[in-house]
Amino acid sequence: ARVLRTSFIGKHVVYKETTDSTQNIAISLADRSDSHGTVVIAEQQKSGRGRQKRKWLSPKGGIWLSVVLKPGIPTAKITLLPFVAALAVCDAIKNATGLDARLKWPNDVMISGKKVAGILLDISAEADQINYAVIGIGINANVDSAAISARLDGTKITSISDELGHSTSRLDLTRSLLENLEHYYLEMEQQGVGTILQKWKKRSDMLGRKVAVVQNNNKIIQGMATDINDDGSLLLKTDVGDVNVVSGDIHVRY
Ligand code: BT5
């Protein structure tokens, strides 16, 4: 197998057959001085997490991993890290499988309108100093999406094997993912968020469409998704004017 062409992401890999959550292991390693780029990967997770304490089902056959990063960027810019990760996942799926993966704000990766991968960010920061960021990535690679779906609340989901009609190489996909992640991460550190957001927008079919943003309190804001702002918030044009939606506890329907 070809070696991993990265300079820091994946130089240290922790592999588990089964764990509660790779995110928890990565957080427990993050304070070490040499943890930058450490990858924690598991065959299955017993308590995989989504955002806002939602569950992430993680049976065998998927790609469930977390990456420790110590970004040299201002704390305010850390909200862009999930966009970097989503971009890396999207390109890895395209490169490794040929499938037409698309991005949905704030950090979902979709194939034909169904969620194939999700991103989670945990950070530790003081004032304007980031101690560490742990980015969690879950990809439904070779899993039965109908079986996962049956245990969920109606979210439309898919997997790479279901889309292809056969299984895919998780090794190739993971390698491509980690290489892309390092590439886009360095691009963000060196060139700022502008080019990352441009690329993100190119891979999204959401801008220019009418969307409904469902908030935590079940309030719904409808409008036209017109842009992603530099802080990663979504610009909505509504009947009562422009609204900036931050990626808190909300989800978006087209
Ligand atoms: C996410 O949350 O999409 C972030 C998922 C991050 C998972 C990775 S796996 C490695 C690392 N370790 C962890 O413990 N987590 C990370 P969110 O946008 O909140 O979406 C959560 C929602 O997605 C749930 O409420 C379900 O409706 C749905 N869901 C759960 N499992 C799914 C799956 N396998 N595929 C697609 N959707 C799923």
PDB file of C-alpha atoms and ligand atoms in Angstrom:
ATOM      1  CA  ALA A   1       0.000   0.000   0.000  1.00  0.00           C
ATOM      2  CA  ARG A   2       1.153   3.535  -0.744  1.00  0.00           C
ATOM      3  CA  VAL A   3       2.489   5.500   2.205  1.00  0.00           C
ATOM      4  CA  LEU A   4       0.688   8.469   3.691  1.00  0.00           C
ATOM      5  CA  ARG A   5       2.027  11.665   2.136  1.00  0.00           C
ATOM      6  CA  THR A   6       1.628  14.068   5.027  1.00  0.00           C
ATOM      7  CA  SER A   7       4.116  15.923   7.200  1.00  0.00           C
ATOM      8  CA  PHE A   8       2.230  15.881  10.511  1.00  0.00           C
ATOM      9  CA  ILE A   9      -1.325  14.546  10.262  1.00  0.00           C
ATOM     10  CA  GLY A  10      -1.242  10.814  10.973  1.00  0.00           C
ATOM     11  CA  LYS A  11       2.426  10.620  11.952  1.00  0.00           C
ATOM     12  CA  HIS A  12       1.066   9.205  15.191  1.00  0.00           C
ATOM     13  CA  VAL A  13      -1.990   6.943  14.917  1.00  0.00           C
ATOM     14  CA  VAL A  14      -3.944   5.357  17.758  1.00  0.00           C
ATOM     15  CA  TYR A  15      -6.050   2.428  16.528  1.00  0.00           C
ATOM     16  CA  LYS A  16      -8.908   0.819  18.475  1.00  0.00           C
ATOM     17  CA  GLU A  17     -11.143  -2.082  17.561  1.00  0.00           C
ATOM     18  CA  THR A  18     -13.945  -0.705  19.756  1.00  0.00           C
ATOM     19  CA  THR A  19     -14.199   2.477  21.812  1.00  0.00           C
ATOM     20  CA  ASP A  20     -16.862   4.779  23.216  1.00  0.00           C
ATOM     21  CA  SER A  21     -15.785   7.694  21.055  1.00  0.00           C
ATOM     22  CA  THR A  22     -12.518   8.447  19.243  1.00  0.00           C
ATOM     23  CA  GLN A  23     -13.204  12.056  20.174  1.00  0.00           C
ATOM     24  CA  ASN A  24     -12.781  11.285  23.890  1.00  0.00           C
ATOM     25  CA  ILE A  25      -9.468   9.466  23.355  1.00  0.00           C
ATOM     26  CA  ALA A  26      -8.157  12.298  21.189  1.00  0.00           C
ATOM     27  CA  ILE A  27      -9.138  14.885  23.825  1.00  0.00           C
ATOM     28  CA  SER A  28      -7.333  12.859  26.501  1.00  0.00           C
ATOM     29  CA  LEU A  29      -4.134  12.923  24.389  1.00  0.00           C
ATOM     30  CA  ALA A  30      -4.419  16.524  23.235  1.00  0.00           C
ATOM     31  CA  ASP A  31      -2.562  18.202  26.096  1.00  0.00           C
ATOM     32  CA  ARG A  32       0.657  16.342  25.240  1.00  0.00           C
ATOM     33  CA  SER A  33       3.266  18.569  23.640  1.00  0.00           C
ATOM     34  CA  ASP A  34       3.647  16.281  20.587  1.00  0.00           C
ATOM     35  CA  SER A  35      -0.064  15.669  19.916  1.00  0.00           C
ATOM     36  CA  HIS A  36      -0.405  17.986  16.899  1.00  0.00           C
ATOM     37  CA  GLY A  37      -1.622  15.773  14.037  1.00  0.00           C
ATOM     38  CA  THR A  38      -2.358  12.686  16.134  1.00  0.00           C
ATOM     39  CA  VAL A  39      -5.134  10.559  14.613  1.00  0.00           C
ATOM     40  CA  VAL A  40      -7.389   8.269  16.663  1.00  0.00           C
ATOM     41  CA  ILE A  41      -9.338   5.742  14.599  1.00  0.00           C
ATOM     42  CA  ALA A  42     -11.782   2.998  15.584  1.00  0.00           C
ATOM     43  CA  GLU A  43     -13.575   0.161  13.808  1.00  0.00           C
ATOM     44  CA  GLN A  44     -16.713   0.901  15.801  1.00  0.00           C
ATOM     45  CA  GLN A  45     -17.874   3.349  18.462  1.00  0.00           C
ATOM     46  CA  LYS A  46     -20.299   2.515  21.230  1.00  0.00           C
ATOM     47  CA  SER A  47     -21.243   6.132  22.020  1.00  0.00           C
ATOM     48  CA  GLY A  48     -20.300   8.154  18.958  1.00  0.00           C
ATOM     49  CA  ARG A  49     -21.270  11.805  19.314  1.00  0.00           C
ATOM     50  CA  GLY A  50     -22.747  14.370  16.997  1.00  0.00           C
ATOM     51  CA  ARG A  51     -23.068  18.059  17.802  1.00  0.00           C
ATOM     52  CA  GLN A  52     -25.184  19.215  20.757  1.00  0.00           C
ATOM     53  CA  LYS A  53     -25.087  15.785  22.393  1.00  0.00           C
ATOM     54  CA  ARG A  54     -26.778  14.124  19.456  1.00  0.00           C
ATOM     55  CA  LYS A  55     -25.881  10.491  18.815  1.00  0.00           C
ATOM     56  CA  TRP A  56     -23.697   9.320  15.981  1.00  0.00           C
ATOM     57  CA  LEU A  57     -24.266   5.680  15.066  1.00  0.00           C
ATOM     58  CA  SER A  58     -20.921   4.077  14.272  1.00  0.00           C
ATOM     59  CA  PRO A  59     -21.143   0.415  13.302  1.00  0.00           C
ATOM     60  CA  LYS A  60     -18.289  -1.605  11.783  1.00  0.00           C
ATOM     61  CA  GLY A  61     -17.461  -0.720   8.187  1.00  0.00           C
ATOM     62  CA  GLY A  62     -17.476   3.049   8.595  1.00  0.00           C
ATOM     63  CA  ILE A  63     -14.578   5.458   9.015  1.00  0.00           C
ATOM     64  CA  TRP A  64     -14.679   6.957  12.502  1.00  0.00           C
ATOM     65  CA  LEU A  65     -11.693   9.115  13.394  1.00  0.00           C
ATOM     66  CA  SER A  66     -10.546  12.173  15.327  1.00  0.00           C
ATOM     67  CA  VAL A  67      -7.573  14.430  14.662  1.00  0.00           C
ATOM     68  CA  VAL A  68      -5.787  16.574  17.263  1.00  0.00           C
ATOM     69  CA  LEU A  69      -4.676  19.967  15.936  1.00  0.00           C
ATOM     70  CA  LYS A  70      -2.994  22.954  17.519  1.00  0.00           C
ATOM     71  CA  PRO A  71      -3.855  25.708  15.090  1.00  0.00           C
ATOM     72  CA  GLY A  72      -1.822  28.887  14.984  1.00  0.00           C
ATOM     73  CA  ILE A  73      -4.912  30.975  14.247  1.00  0.00           C
ATOM     74  CA  PRO A  74      -6.943  33.398  16.386  1.00  0.00           C
ATOM     75  CA  THR A  75      -9.677  31.731  18.466  1.00  0.00           C
ATOM     76  CA  ALA A  76     -12.343  33.603  16.513  1.00  0.00           C
ATOM     77  CA  LYS A  77     -11.285  31.792  13.341  1.00  0.00           C
ATOM     78  CA  ILE A  78     -11.594  28.286  14.749  1.00  0.00           C
ATOM     79  CA  THR A  79     -15.206  28.062  13.512  1.00  0.00           C
ATOM     80  CA  LEU A  80     -13.703  27.625  10.057  1.00  0.00           C
ATOM     81  CA  LEU A  81     -11.949  24.363  10.924  1.00  0.00           C
ATOM     82  CA  PRO A  82     -15.073  22.234  10.288  1.00  0.00           C
ATOM     83  CA  PHE A  83     -15.287  23.774   6.798  1.00  0.00           C
ATOM     84  CA  VAL A  84     -11.688  22.690   6.190  1.00  0.00           C
ATOM     85  CA  ALA A  85     -12.567  19.162   7.314  1.00  0.00           C
ATOM     86  CA  ALA A  86     -15.784  18.993   5.265  1.00  0.00           C
ATOM     87  CA  LEU A  87     -13.862  20.098   2.185  1.00  0.00           C
ATOM     88  CA  ALA A  88     -11.266  17.381   2.800  1.00  0.00           C
ATOM     89  CA  VAL A  89     -13.982  14.714   3.185  1.00  0.00           C
ATOM     90  CA  CYS A  90     -15.826  15.878   0.078  1.00  0.00           C
ATOM     91  CA  ASP A  91     -12.704  15.745  -2.095  1.00  0.00           C
ATOM     92  CA  ALA A  92     -11.588  12.412  -0.623  1.00  0.00           C
ATOM     93  CA  ILE A  93     -14.945  10.806  -1.501  1.00  0.00           C
ATOM     94  CA  LYS A  94     -14.762  12.232  -5.024  1.00  0.00           C
ATOM     95  CA  ASN A  95     -11.155  11.145  -5.563  1.00  0.00           C
ATOM     96  CA  ALA A  96     -11.387   7.713  -4.007  1.00  0.00           C
ATOM     97  CA  THR A  97     -14.839   6.687  -5.293  1.00  0.00           C
ATOM     98  CA  GLY A  98     -15.866   9.041  -8.092  1.00  0.00           C
ATOM     99  CA  LEU A  99     -19.150   9.787  -6.297  1.00  0.00           C
ATOM    100  CA  ASP A 100     -20.521  13.336  -6.520  1.00  0.00           C
ATOM    101  CA  ALA A 101     -20.278  14.443  -2.892  1.00  0.00           C
ATOM    102  CA  ARG A 102     -21.696  17.878  -1.974  1.00  0.00           C
ATOM    103  CA  LEU A 103     -21.495  20.125   1.071  1.00  0.00           C
ATOM    104  CA  LYS A 104     -24.401  21.327   3.151  1.00  0.00           C
ATOM    105  CA  TRP A 105     -24.026  24.102   5.717  1.00  0.00           C
ATOM    106  CA  PRO A 106     -22.688  24.004   8.322  1.00  0.00           C
ATOM    107  CA  ASN A 107     -20.763  20.738   8.082  1.00  0.00           C
ATOM    108  CA  ASP A 108     -22.575  17.895   6.409  1.00  0.00           C
ATOM    109  CA  VAL A 109     -21.304  15.944   3.437  1.00  0.00           C
ATOM    110  CA  MET A 110     -24.114  14.726   1.199  1.00  0.00           C
ATOM    111  CA  ILE A 111     -24.596  12.395  -1.754  1.00  0.00           C
ATOM    112  CA  SER A 112     -27.810  12.886  -3.742  1.00  0.00           C
ATOM    113  CA  GLY A 113     -29.356  14.851  -0.897  1.00  0.00           C
ATOM    114  CA  LYS A 114     -28.556  12.276   1.799  1.00  0.00           C
ATOM    115  CA  LYS A 115     -26.033  12.619   4.607  1.00  0.00           C
ATOM    116  CA  VAL A 116     -22.959  10.448   4.114  1.00  0.00           C
ATOM    117  CA  ALA A 117     -20.577  12.093   6.586  1.00  0.00           C
ATOM    118  CA  GLY A 118     -20.529  14.489   9.533  1.00  0.00           C
ATOM    119  CA  ILE A 119     -17.963  16.667  11.293  1.00  0.00           C
ATOM    120  CA  LEU A 120     -17.609  17.535  14.963  1.00  0.00           C
ATOM    121  CA  LEU A 121     -15.311  20.134  16.552  1.00  0.00           C
ATOM    122  CA  ASP A 122     -14.259  20.225  20.202  1.00  0.00           C
ATOM    123  CA  ILE A 123     -11.907  22.974  21.334  1.00  0.00           C
ATOM    124  CA  SER A 124     -10.056  24.059  24.421  1.00  0.00           C
ATOM    125  CA  ALA A 125      -9.188  27.750  24.431  1.00  0.00           C
ATOM    126  CA  GLU A 126      -8.302  30.577  26.815  1.00  0.00           C
ATOM    127  CA  ALA A 127      -8.882  34.160  25.718  1.00  0.00           C
ATOM    128  CA  ASP A 128      -7.325  34.404  22.264  1.00  0.00           C
ATOM    129  CA  GLN A 129      -5.175  31.310  22.611  1.00  0.00           C
ATOM    130  CA  ILE A 130      -6.267  27.897  21.313  1.00  0.00           C
ATOM    131  CA  ASN A 131      -4.844  25.079  23.425  1.00  0.00           C
ATOM    132  CA  TYR A 132      -6.081  22.439  21.018  1.00  0.00           C
ATOM    133  CA  ALA A 133      -8.824  21.550  18.613  1.00  0.00           C
ATOM    134  CA  VAL A 134     -10.088  18.015  18.060  1.00  0.00           C
ATOM    135  CA  ILE A 135     -11.878  17.472  14.785  1.00  0.00           C
ATOM    136  CA  GLY A 136     -14.083  14.376  14.568  1.00  0.00           C
ATOM    137  CA  ILE A 137     -14.967  12.897  11.207  1.00  0.00           C
ATOM    138  CA  GLY A 138     -17.504  10.153  10.598  1.00  0.00           C
ATOM    139  CA  ILE A 139     -17.982   8.673   7.114  1.00  0.00           C
ATOM    140  CA  ASN A 140     -20.555   6.009   6.268  1.00  0.00           C
ATOM    141  CA  ALA A 141     -18.169   4.008   4.096  1.00  0.00           C
ATOM    142  CA  ASN A 142     -19.150   0.325   3.970  1.00  0.00           C
ATOM    143  CA  VAL A 143     -22.229   0.325   6.160  1.00  0.00           C
ATOM    144  CA  ASP A 144     -25.900  -0.509   5.575  1.00  0.00           C
ATOM    145  CA  SER A 145     -27.534   2.906   5.577  1.00  0.00           C
ATOM    146  CA  ALA A 146     -31.059   1.470   5.874  1.00  0.00           C
ATOM    147  CA  ALA A 147     -30.076  -0.248   9.128  1.00  0.00           C
ATOM    148  CA  ILE A 148     -28.675   3.033  10.509  1.00  0.00           C
ATOM    149  CA  SER A 149     -31.660   5.001   9.243  1.00  0.00           C
ATOM    150  CA  ALA A 150     -34.094   2.667  10.992  1.00  0.00           C
ATOM    151  CA  ARG A 151     -32.565   3.738  14.304  1.00  0.00           C
ATOM    152  CA  LEU A 152     -32.784   7.475  13.543  1.00  0.00           C
ATOM    153  CA  ASP A 153     -35.364  10.247  13.556  1.00  0.00           C
ATOM    154  CA  GLY A 154     -35.984  10.442   9.827  1.00  0.00           C
ATOM    155  CA  THR A 155     -32.696  12.073   8.764  1.00  0.00           C
ATOM    156  CA  LYS A 156     -32.026  10.985   5.195  1.00  0.00           C
ATOM    157  CA  ILE A 157     -28.740   9.136   5.130  1.00  0.00           C
ATOM    158  CA  THR A 158     -26.680   7.053   2.765  1.00  0.00           C
ATOM    159  CA  SER A 159     -23.355   5.230   2.620  1.00  0.00           C
ATOM    160  CA  ILE A 160     -20.650   4.962   0.022  1.00  0.00           C
ATOM    161  CA  SER A 161     -21.204   1.221  -0.447  1.00  0.00           C
ATOM    162  CA  ASP A 162     -24.945   1.747  -0.926  1.00  0.00           C
ATOM    163  CA  GLU A 163     -24.302   4.455  -3.522  1.00  0.00           C
ATOM    164  CA  LEU A 164     -21.683   2.394  -5.389  1.00  0.00           C
ATOM    165  CA  GLY A 165     -23.421  -0.955  -5.083  1.00  0.00           C
ATOM    166  CA  HIS A 166     -20.191  -2.461  -3.742  1.00  0.00           C
ATOM    167  CA  SER A 167     -17.769  -1.764  -0.934  1.00  0.00           C
ATOM    168  CA  THR A 168     -14.932   0.733  -1.206  1.00  0.00           C
ATOM    169  CA  SER A 169     -11.350   0.707   0.092  1.00  0.00           C
ATOM    170  CA  ARG A 170     -11.431   2.387   3.477  1.00  0.00           C
ATOM    171  CA  LEU A 171      -7.636   2.570   3.376  1.00  0.00           C
ATOM    172  CA  ASP A 172      -7.601   4.602   0.139  1.00  0.00           C
ATOM    173  CA  LEU A 173     -10.412   6.817   1.381  1.00  0.00           C
ATOM    174  CA  THR A 174      -8.760   7.459   4.757  1.00  0.00           C
ATOM    175  CA  ARG A 175      -5.391   8.164   3.159  1.00  0.00           C
ATOM    176  CA  SER A 176      -6.922  10.650   0.734  1.00  0.00           C
ATOM    177  CA  LEU A 177      -8.887  12.227   3.582  1.00  0.00           C
ATOM    178  CA  LEU A 178      -5.827  12.786   5.794  1.00  0.00           C
ATOM    179  CA  GLU A 179      -3.761  14.136   2.898  1.00  0.00           C
ATOM    180  CA  ASN A 180      -6.526  16.559   1.902  1.00  0.00           C
ATOM    181  CA  LEU A 181      -7.043  17.577   5.505  1.00  0.00           C
ATOM    182  CA  GLU A 182      -3.406  18.521   5.925  1.00  0.00           C
ATOM    183  CA  HIS A 183      -3.408  20.333   2.585  1.00  0.00           C
ATOM    184  CA  TYR A 184      -6.476  22.475   3.345  1.00  0.00           C
ATOM    185  CA  TYR A 185      -5.419  23.016   6.957  1.00  0.00           C
ATOM    186  CA  LEU A 186      -2.105  24.492   5.824  1.00  0.00           C
ATOM    187  CA  GLU A 187      -3.941  26.557   3.211  1.00  0.00           C
ATOM    188  CA  MET A 188      -6.144  28.019   5.955  1.00  0.00           C
ATOM    189  CA  GLU A 189      -3.152  28.749   8.230  1.00  0.00           C
ATOM    190  CA  GLN A 190      -1.113  30.330   5.452  1.00  0.00           C
ATOM    191  CA  GLN A 191      -3.700  32.061   3.293  1.00  0.00           C
ATOM    192  CA  GLY A 192      -6.580  32.696   5.638  1.00  0.00           C
ATOM    193  CA  VAL A 193     -10.158  31.540   5.244  1.00  0.00           C
ATOM    194  CA  GLY A 194     -11.014  33.215   1.924  1.00  0.00           C
ATOM    195  CA  THR A 195      -9.879  30.474  -0.442  1.00  0.00           C
ATOM    196  CA  ILE A 196     -11.259  27.734   1.806  1.00  0.00           C
ATOM    197  CA  LEU A 197     -14.714  29.299   1.823  1.00  0.00           C
ATOM    198  CA  GLN A 198     -14.607  29.818  -1.955  1.00  0.00           C
ATOM    199  CA  LYS A 199     -13.840  26.137  -2.454  1.00  0.00           C
ATOM    200  CA  TRP A 200     -16.491  25.152   0.073  1.00  0.00           C
ATOM    201  CA  LYS A 201     -19.098  27.203  -1.808  1.00  0.00           C
ATOM    202  CA  LYS A 202     -18.136  25.599  -5.117  1.00  0.00           C
ATOM    203  CA  ARG A 203     -18.915  22.174  -3.677  1.00  0.00           C
ATOM    204  CA  SER A 204     -22.230  23.213  -2.162  1.00  0.00           C
ATOM    205  CA  ASP A 205     -25.527  23.219  -4.013  1.00  0.00           C
ATOM    206  CA  MET A 206     -27.215  25.146  -1.248  1.00  0.00           C
ATOM    207  CA  LEU A 207     -26.522  28.790  -2.090  1.00  0.00           C
ATOM    208  CA  GLY A 208     -29.237  30.390  -4.171  1.00  0.00           C
ATOM    209  CA  ARG A 209     -31.884  28.031  -2.825  1.00  0.00           C
ATOM    210  CA  LYS A 210     -34.782  28.604  -0.468  1.00  0.00           C
ATOM    211  CA  VAL A 211     -34.056  26.959   2.846  1.00  0.00           C
ATOM    212  CA  ALA A 212     -35.721  26.532   6.197  1.00  0.00           C
ATOM    213  CA  VAL A 213     -33.500  26.874   9.250  1.00  0.00           C
ATOM    214  CA  VAL A 214     -34.966  25.002  12.191  1.00  0.00           C
ATOM    215  CA  GLN A 215     -33.757  26.424  15.497  1.00  0.00           C
ATOM    216  CA  ASN A 216     -33.434  24.756  18.858  1.00  0.00           C
ATOM    217  CA  ASN A 217     -36.784  26.104  20.030  1.00  0.00           C
ATOM    218  CA  ASN A 218     -38.354  24.687  16.832  1.00  0.00           C
ATOM    219  CA  LYS A 219     -38.726  28.186  15.436  1.00  0.00           C
ATOM    220  CA  ILE A 220     -38.291  28.119  11.682  1.00  0.00           C
ATOM    221  CA  ILE A 221     -36.662  30.891   9.657  1.00  0.00           C
ATOM    222  CA  GLN A 222     -37.270  30.694   5.921  1.00  0.00           C
ATOM    223  CA  GLY A 223     -35.235  32.506   3.350  1.00  0.00           C
ATOM    224  CA  MET A 224     -32.846  32.359   0.450  1.00  0.00           C
ATOM    225  CA  ALA A 225     -29.385  31.064   1.351  1.00  0.00           C
ATOM    226  CA  THR A 226     -27.212  33.686  -0.293  1.00  0.00           C
ATOM    227  CA  ASP A 227     -23.702  33.430   1.128  1.00  0.00           C
ATOM    228  CA  ILE A 228     -21.358  32.064   3.767  1.00  0.00           C
ATOM    229  CA  ASN A 229     -19.800  34.910   5.785  1.00  0.00           C
ATOM    230  CA  ASP A 230     -16.102  34.991   6.705  1.00  0.00           C
ATOM    231  CA  ASP A 231     -16.887  33.652  10.186  1.00  0.00           C
ATOM    232  CA  GLY A 232     -18.708  30.674   8.699  1.00  0.00           C
ATOM    233  CA  SER A 233     -22.211  31.946   9.433  1.00  0.00           C
ATOM    234  CA  LEU A 234     -24.944  31.598   6.820  1.00  0.00           C
ATOM    235  CA  LEU A 235     -26.429  34.705   5.208  1.00  0.00           C
ATOM    236  CA  LEU A 236     -30.176  34.339   4.702  1.00  0.00           C
ATOM    237  CA  LYS A 237     -32.342  36.808   2.808  1.00  0.00           C
ATOM    238  CA  THR A 238     -35.765  36.770   4.412  1.00  0.00           C
ATOM    239  CA  ASP A 239     -38.966  38.778   4.045  1.00  0.00           C
ATOM    240  CA  VAL A 240     -37.863  40.903   6.984  1.00  0.00           C
ATOM    241  CA  GLY A 241     -34.316  41.467   5.789  1.00  0.00           C
ATOM    242  CA  ASP A 242     -30.904  39.803   6.023  1.00  0.00           C
ATOM    243  CA  VAL A 243     -30.283  37.338   8.834  1.00  0.00           C
ATOM    244  CA  ASN A 244     -26.917  35.827   9.786  1.00  0.00           C
ATOM    245  CA  VAL A 245     -27.395  32.310  11.102  1.00  0.00           C
ATOM    246  CA  VAL A 246     -24.623  30.887  13.239  1.00  0.00           C
ATOM    247  CA  SER A 247     -24.106  27.162  13.313  1.00  0.00           C
ATOM    248  CA  GLY A 248     -25.489  26.477  16.723  1.00  0.00           C
ATOM    249  CA  ASP A 249     -28.233  24.050  17.397  1.00  0.00           C
ATOM    250  CA  ILE A 250     -30.037  24.251  14.137  1.00  0.00           C
ATOM    251  CA  HIS A 251     -30.574  22.215  11.059  1.00  0.00           C
ATOM    252  CA  VAL A 252     -31.346  23.217   7.537  1.00  0.00           C
ATOM    253  CA  ARG A 253     -33.908  21.826   5.101  1.00  0.00           C
ATOM    254  CA  TYR A 254     -33.996  22.609   1.393  1.00  0.00           C
TER     255      TYR A 254
HETATM  256  C1  BT5 B   1     -22.423  15.341  13.113  1.00  0.00           C
HETATM  257  O1  BT5 B   1     -23.276  15.804  14.080  1.00  0.00           O
HETATM  258  O2  BT5 B   1     -22.718  15.172  11.957  1.00  0.00           O
HETATM  259  C2  BT5 B   1     -21.022  15.022  13.635  1.00  0.00           C
HETATM  260  C3  BT5 B   1     -20.674  13.555  13.523  1.00  0.00           C
HETATM  261  C4  BT5 B   1     -19.252  13.293  13.976  1.00  0.00           C
HETATM  262  C5  BT5 B   1     -18.970  11.826  14.135  1.00  0.00           C
HETATM  263  C6  BT5 B   1     -17.513  11.553  14.385  1.00  0.00           C
HETATM  264  S1  BT5 B   1     -17.111   9.859  14.259  1.00  0.00           S
HETATM  265  C7  BT5 B   1     -15.549  10.122  14.954  1.00  0.00           C
HETATM  266  C8  BT5 B   1     -15.747  11.145  16.064  1.00  0.00           C
HETATM  267  N1  BT5 B   1     -16.075  10.500  17.309  1.00  0.00           N
HETATM  268  C9  BT5 B   1     -17.305  10.839  17.726  1.00  0.00           C
HETATM  269  O3  BT5 B   1     -17.843  10.422  18.781  1.00  0.00           O
HETATM  270  N2  BT5 B   1     -17.877  11.682  16.845  1.00  0.00           N
HETATM  271  C10 BT5 B   1     -16.983  11.988  15.747  1.00  0.00           C
HETATM  272  P1  BT5 B   1     -24.717  16.418  13.807  1.00  0.00           P
HETATM  273  O4  BT5 B   1     -24.661  17.392  12.686  1.00  0.00           O
HETATM  274  O5  BT5 B   1     -25.171  16.874  15.134  1.00  0.00           O
HETATM  275  O6  BT5 B   1     -25.559  15.197  13.308  1.00  0.00           O
HETATM  276  C11 BT5 B   1     -26.053  14.224  14.208  1.00  0.00           C
HETATM  277  C12 BT5 B   1     -27.293  13.616  13.587  1.00  0.00           C
HETATM  278  O7  BT5 B   1     -26.931  12.799  12.466  1.00  0.00           O
HETATM  279  C13 BT5 B   1     -28.025  12.679  14.534  1.00  0.00           C
HETATM  280  O8  BT5 B   1     -28.968  13.372  15.287  1.00  0.00           O
HETATM  281  C14 BT5 B   1     -28.683  11.688  13.584  1.00  0.00           C
HETATM  282  O9  BT5 B   1     -29.922  12.183  13.110  1.00  0.00           O
HETATM  283  C15 BT5 B   1     -27.746  11.649  12.387  1.00  0.00           C
HETATM  284  N3  BT5 B   1     -26.865  10.469  12.387  1.00  0.00           N
HETATM  285  C16 BT5 B   1     -26.468   9.691  13.415  1.00  0.00           C
HETATM  286  N4  BT5 B   1     -25.632   8.736  13.008  1.00  0.00           N
HETATM  287  C17 BT5 B   1     -25.506   8.904  11.665  1.00  0.00           C
HETATM  288  C18 BT5 B   1     -24.774   8.232  10.656  1.00  0.00           C
HETATM  289  N5  BT5 B   1     -23.962   7.198  10.901  1.00  0.00           N
HETATM  290  N6  BT5 B   1     -24.886   8.704   9.386  1.00  0.00           N
HETATM  291  C19 BT5 B   1     -25.673   9.750   9.088  1.00  0.00           C
HETATM  292  N7  BT5 B   1     -26.381  10.432   9.996  1.00  0.00           N
HETATM  293  C20 BT5 B   1     -26.294  10.015  11.275  1.00  0.00           C
END
